[in-house]
mmCIF file with all atom_site columns, C-alpha atoms in Angstrom:
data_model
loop_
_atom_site.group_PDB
_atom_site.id
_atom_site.type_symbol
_atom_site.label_atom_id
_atom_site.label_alt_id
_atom_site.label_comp_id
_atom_site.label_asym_id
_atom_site.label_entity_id
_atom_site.label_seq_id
_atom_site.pdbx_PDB_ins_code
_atom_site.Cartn_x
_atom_site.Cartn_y
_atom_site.Cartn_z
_atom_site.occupancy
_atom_site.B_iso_or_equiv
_atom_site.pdbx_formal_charge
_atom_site.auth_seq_id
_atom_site.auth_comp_id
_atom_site.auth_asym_id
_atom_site.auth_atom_id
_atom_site.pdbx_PDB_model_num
ATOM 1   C CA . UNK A 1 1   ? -8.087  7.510   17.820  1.00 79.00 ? 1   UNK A CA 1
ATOM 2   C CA . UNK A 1 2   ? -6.498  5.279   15.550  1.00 82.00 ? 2   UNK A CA 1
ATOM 3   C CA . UNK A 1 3   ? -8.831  2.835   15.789  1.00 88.00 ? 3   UNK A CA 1
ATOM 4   C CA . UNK A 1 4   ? -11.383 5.152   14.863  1.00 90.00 ? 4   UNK A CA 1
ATOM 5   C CA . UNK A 1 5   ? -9.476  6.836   11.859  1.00 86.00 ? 5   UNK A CA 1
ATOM 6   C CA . UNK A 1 6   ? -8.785  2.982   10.238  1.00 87.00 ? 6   UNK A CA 1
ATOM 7   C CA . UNK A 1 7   ? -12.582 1.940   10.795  1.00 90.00 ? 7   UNK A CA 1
ATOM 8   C CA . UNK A 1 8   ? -13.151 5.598   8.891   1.00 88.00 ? 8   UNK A CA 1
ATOM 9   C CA . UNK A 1 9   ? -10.631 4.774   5.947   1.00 86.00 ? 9   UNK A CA 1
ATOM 10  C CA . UNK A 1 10  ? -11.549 1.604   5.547   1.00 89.00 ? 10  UNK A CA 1
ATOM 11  C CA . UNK A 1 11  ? -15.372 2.258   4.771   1.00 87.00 ? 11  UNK A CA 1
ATOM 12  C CA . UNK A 1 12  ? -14.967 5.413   3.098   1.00 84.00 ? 12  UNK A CA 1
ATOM 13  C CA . UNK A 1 13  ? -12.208 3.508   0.313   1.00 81.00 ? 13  UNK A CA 1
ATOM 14  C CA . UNK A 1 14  ? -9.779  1.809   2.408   1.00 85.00 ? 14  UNK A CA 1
ATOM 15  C CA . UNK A 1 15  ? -11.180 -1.487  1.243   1.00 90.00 ? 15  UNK A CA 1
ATOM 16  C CA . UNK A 1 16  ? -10.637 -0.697  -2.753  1.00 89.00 ? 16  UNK A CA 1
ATOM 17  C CA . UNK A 1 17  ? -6.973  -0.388  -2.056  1.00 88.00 ? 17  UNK A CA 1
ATOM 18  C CA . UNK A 1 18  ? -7.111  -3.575  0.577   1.00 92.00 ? 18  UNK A CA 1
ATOM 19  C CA . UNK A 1 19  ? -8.782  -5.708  -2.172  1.00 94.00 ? 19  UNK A CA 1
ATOM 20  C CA . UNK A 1 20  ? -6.546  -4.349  -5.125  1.00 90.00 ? 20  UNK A CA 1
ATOM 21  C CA . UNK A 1 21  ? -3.095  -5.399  -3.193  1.00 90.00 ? 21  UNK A CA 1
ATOM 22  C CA . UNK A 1 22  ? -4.854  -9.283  -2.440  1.00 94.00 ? 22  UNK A CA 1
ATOM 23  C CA . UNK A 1 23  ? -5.526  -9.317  -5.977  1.00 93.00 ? 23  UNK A CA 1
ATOM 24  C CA . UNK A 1 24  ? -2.266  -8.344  -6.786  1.00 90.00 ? 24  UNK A CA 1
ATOM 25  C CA . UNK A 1 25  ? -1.034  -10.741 -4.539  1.00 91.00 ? 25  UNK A CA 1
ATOM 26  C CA . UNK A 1 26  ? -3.281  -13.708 -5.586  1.00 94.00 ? 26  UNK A CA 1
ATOM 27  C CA . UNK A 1 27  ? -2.057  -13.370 -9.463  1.00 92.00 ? 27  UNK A CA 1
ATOM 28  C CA . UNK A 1 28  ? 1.190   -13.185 -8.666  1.00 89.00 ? 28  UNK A CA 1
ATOM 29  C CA . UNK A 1 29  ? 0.839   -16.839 -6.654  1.00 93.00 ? 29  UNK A CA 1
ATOM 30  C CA . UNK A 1 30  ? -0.460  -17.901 -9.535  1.00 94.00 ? 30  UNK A CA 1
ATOM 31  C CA . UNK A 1 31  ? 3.130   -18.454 -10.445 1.00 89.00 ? 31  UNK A CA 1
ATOM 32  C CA . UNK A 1 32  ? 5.644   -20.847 -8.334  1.00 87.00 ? 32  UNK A CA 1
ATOM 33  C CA . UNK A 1 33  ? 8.281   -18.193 -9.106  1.00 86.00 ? 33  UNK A CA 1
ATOM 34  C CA . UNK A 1 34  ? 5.930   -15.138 -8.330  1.00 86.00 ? 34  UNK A CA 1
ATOM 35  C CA . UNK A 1 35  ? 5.063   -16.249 -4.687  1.00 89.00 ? 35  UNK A CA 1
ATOM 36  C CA . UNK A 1 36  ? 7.579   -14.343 -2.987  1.00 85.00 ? 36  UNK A CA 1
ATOM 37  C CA . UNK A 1 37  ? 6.481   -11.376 -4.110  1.00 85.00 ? 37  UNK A CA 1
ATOM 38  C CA . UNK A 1 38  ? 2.389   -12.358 -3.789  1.00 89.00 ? 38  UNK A CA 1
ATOM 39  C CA . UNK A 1 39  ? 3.469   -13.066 -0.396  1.00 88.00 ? 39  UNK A CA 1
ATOM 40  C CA . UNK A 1 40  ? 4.839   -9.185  -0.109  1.00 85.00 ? 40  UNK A CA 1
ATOM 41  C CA . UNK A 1 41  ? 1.877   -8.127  -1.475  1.00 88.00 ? 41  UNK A CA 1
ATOM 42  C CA . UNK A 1 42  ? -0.403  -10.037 1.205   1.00 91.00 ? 42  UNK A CA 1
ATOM 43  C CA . UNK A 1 43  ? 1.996   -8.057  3.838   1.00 86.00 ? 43  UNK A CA 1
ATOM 44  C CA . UNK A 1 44  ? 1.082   -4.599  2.352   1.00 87.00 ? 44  UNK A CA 1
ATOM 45  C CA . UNK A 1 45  ? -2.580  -5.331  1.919   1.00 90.00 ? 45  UNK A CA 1
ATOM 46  C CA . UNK A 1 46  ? -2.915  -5.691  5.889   1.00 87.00 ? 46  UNK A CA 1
ATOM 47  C CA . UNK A 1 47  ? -1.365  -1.953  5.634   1.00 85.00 ? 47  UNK A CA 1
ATOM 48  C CA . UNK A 1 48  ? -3.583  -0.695  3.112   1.00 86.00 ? 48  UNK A CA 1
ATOM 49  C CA . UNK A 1 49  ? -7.114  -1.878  5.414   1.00 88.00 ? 49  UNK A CA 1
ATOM 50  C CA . UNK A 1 50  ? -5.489  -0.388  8.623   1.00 87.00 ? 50  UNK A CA 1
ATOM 51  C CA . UNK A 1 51  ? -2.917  2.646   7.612   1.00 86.00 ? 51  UNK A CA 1
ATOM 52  C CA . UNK A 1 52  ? -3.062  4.765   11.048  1.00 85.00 ? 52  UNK A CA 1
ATOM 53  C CA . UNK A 1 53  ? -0.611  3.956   13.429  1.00 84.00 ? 53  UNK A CA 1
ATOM 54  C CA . UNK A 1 54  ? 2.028   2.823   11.383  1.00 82.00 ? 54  UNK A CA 1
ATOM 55  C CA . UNK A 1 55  ? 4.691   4.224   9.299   1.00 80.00 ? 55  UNK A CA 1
ATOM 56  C CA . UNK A 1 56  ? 6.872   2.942   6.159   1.00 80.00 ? 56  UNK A CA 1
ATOM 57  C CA . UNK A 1 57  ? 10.644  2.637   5.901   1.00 80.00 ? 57  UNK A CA 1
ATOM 58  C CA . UNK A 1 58  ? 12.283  1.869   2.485   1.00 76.00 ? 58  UNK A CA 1
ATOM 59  C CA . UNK A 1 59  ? 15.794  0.956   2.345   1.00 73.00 ? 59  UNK A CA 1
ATOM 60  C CA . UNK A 1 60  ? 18.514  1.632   -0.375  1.00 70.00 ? 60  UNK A CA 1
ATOM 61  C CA . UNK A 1 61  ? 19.626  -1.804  -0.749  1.00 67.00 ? 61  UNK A CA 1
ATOM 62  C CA . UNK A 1 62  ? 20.630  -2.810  -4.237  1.00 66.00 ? 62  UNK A CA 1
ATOM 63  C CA . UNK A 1 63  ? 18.791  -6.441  -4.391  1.00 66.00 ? 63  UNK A CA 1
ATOM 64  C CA . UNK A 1 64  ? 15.469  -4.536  -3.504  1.00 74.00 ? 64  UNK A CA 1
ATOM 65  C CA . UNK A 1 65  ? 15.985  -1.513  -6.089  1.00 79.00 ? 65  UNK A CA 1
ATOM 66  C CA . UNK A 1 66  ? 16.269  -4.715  -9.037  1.00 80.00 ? 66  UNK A CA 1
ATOM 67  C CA . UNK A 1 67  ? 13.194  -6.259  -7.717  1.00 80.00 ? 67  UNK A CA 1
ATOM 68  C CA . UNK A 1 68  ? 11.037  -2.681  -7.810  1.00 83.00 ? 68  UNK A CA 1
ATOM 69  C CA . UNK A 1 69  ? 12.000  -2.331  -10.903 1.00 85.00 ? 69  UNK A CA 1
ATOM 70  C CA . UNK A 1 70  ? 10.420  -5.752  -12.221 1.00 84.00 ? 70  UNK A CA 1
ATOM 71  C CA . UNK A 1 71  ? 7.487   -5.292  -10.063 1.00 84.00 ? 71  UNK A CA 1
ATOM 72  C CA . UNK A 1 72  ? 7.124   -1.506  -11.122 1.00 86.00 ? 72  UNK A CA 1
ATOM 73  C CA . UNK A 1 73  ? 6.498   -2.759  -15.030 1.00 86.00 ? 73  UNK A CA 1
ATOM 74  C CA . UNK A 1 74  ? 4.669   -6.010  -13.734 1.00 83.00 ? 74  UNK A CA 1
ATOM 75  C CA . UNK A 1 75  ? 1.791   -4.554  -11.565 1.00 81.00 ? 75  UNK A CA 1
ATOM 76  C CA . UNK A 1 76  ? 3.294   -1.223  -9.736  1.00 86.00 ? 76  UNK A CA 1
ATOM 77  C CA . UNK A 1 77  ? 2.467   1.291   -11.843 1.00 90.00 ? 77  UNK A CA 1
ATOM 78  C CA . UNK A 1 78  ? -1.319  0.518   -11.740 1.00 88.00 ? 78  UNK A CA 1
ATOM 79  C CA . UNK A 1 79  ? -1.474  0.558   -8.234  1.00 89.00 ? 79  UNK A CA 1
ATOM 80  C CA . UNK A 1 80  ? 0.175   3.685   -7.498  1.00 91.00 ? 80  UNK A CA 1
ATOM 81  C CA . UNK A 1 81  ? -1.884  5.191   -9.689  1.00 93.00 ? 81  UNK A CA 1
ATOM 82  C CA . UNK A 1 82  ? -4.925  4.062   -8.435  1.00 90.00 ? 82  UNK A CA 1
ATOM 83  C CA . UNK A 1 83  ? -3.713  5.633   -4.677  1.00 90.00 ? 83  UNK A CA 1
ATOM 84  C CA . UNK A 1 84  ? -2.761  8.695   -6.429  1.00 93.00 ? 84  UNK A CA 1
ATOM 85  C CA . UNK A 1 85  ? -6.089  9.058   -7.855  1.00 94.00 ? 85  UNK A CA 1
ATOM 86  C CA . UNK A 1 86  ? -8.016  8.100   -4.772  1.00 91.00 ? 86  UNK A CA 1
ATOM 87  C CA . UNK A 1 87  ? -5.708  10.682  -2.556  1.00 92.00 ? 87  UNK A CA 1
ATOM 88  C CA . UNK A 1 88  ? -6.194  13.356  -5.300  1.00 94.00 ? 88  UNK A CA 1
ATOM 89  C CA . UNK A 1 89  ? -9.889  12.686  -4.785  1.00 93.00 ? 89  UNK A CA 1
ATOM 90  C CA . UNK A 1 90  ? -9.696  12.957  -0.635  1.00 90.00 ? 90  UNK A CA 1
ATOM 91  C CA . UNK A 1 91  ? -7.481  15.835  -1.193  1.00 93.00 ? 91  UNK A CA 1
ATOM 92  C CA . UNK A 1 92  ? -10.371 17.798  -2.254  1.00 93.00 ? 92  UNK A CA 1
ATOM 93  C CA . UNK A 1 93  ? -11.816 18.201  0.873   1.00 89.00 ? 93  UNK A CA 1
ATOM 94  C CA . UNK A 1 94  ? -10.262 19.576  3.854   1.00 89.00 ? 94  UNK A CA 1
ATOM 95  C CA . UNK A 1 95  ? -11.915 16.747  5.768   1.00 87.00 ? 95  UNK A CA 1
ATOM 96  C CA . UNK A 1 96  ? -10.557 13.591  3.498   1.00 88.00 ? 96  UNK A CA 1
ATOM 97  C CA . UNK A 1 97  ? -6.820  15.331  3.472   1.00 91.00 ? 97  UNK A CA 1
ATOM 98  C CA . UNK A 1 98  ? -5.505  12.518  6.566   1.00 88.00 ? 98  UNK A CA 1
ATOM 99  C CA . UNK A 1 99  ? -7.045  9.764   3.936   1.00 87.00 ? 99  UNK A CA 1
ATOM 100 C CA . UNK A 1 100 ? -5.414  11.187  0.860   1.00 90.00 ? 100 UNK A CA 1
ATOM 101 C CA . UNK A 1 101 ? -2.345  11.506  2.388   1.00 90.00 ? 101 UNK A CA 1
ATOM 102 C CA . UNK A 1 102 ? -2.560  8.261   3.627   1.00 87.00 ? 102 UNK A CA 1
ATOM 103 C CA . UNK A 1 103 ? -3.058  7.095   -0.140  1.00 89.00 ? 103 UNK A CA 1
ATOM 104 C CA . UNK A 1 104 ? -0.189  9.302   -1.303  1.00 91.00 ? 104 UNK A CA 1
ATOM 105 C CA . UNK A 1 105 ? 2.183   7.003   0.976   1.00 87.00 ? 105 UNK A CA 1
ATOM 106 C CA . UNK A 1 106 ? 0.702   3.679   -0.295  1.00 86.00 ? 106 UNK A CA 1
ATOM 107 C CA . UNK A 1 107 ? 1.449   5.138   -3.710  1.00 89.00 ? 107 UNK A CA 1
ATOM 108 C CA . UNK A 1 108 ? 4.874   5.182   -2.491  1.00 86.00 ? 108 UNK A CA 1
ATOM 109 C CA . UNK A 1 109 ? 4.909   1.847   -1.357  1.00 85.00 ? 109 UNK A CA 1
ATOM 110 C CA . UNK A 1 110 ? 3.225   0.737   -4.595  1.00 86.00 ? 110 UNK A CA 1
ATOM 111 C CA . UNK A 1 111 ? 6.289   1.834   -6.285  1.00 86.00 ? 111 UNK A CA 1
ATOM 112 C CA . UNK A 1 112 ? 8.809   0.400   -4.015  1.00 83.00 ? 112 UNK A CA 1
ATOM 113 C CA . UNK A 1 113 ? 7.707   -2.624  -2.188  1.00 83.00 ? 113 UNK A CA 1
ATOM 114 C CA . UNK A 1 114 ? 10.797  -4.413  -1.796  1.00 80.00 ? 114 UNK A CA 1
ATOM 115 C CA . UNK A 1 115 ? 13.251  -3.040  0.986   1.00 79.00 ? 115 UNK A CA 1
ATOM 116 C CA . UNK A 1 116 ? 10.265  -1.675  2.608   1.00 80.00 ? 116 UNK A CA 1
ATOM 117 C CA . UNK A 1 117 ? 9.051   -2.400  6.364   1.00 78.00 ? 117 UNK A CA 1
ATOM 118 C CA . UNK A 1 118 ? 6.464   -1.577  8.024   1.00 80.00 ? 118 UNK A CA 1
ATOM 119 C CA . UNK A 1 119 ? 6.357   -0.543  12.123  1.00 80.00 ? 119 UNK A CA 1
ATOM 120 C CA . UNK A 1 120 ? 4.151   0.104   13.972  1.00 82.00 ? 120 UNK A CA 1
ATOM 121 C CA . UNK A 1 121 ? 4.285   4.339   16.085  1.00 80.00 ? 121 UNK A CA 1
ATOM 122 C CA . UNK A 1 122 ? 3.016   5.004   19.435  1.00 65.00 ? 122 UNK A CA 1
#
């Protein structure tokens, strides 16, 4: 069933927020000191093609909260509103509410990257 649901997300928008995290990722590369957090970004983008089946767990560390901050101002804030918009969108139909909640949670993740790991649920 998952498989299905990812193959279903990532046709009907899936790929929009897949190809806005690698080119997230790619500008921040661009950099020698932004790599590290490129590389994140490359980590997250694998979650945004294939969402279903796996869950997100933020932690409260203190080193993270400093770098979510920086990345919240530096590229962040446009991505989490582009999943808010897109889950608003799915939202609107009782069929697209699993996708749109799915984008609400990448919205949370495009706030808070750092501290954040993704596993995989049976």
């Amino acid at each position: 069933m998952n498989f299905l649901m990812n193959l279903i997300w990532f046709v009907l928008g899936g790929f929009i927020s897949f190809i806005s995290w690698i080119v997230i990722g790619i500008l921040w590369c661009l950099t020698i000191v932004g790599i590290p957090i490129g590389m994140q970004c490359f980590k997250f983008a694998v979650m945004a093609a294939v969402p279903f089946g796996r869950e997100i767990r933020i932690s409260e560390s203190g080193t993270s909260f400093v770098f979510n901050i920086i990345w919240m101002l530096l590229g962040g804030l446009a991505l989490a509103a582009e999943e808010v918009i897109m889950g608003v969108i799915f939202c609107m139909t009782i069929v697209g509410i699993p996708f749109g909640m799915q984008h609400f949670k990448h919205a949370k993740l495009a706030l808070m990257p750092f501290g954040a790991e993704i596993y995989r649920i049976a």
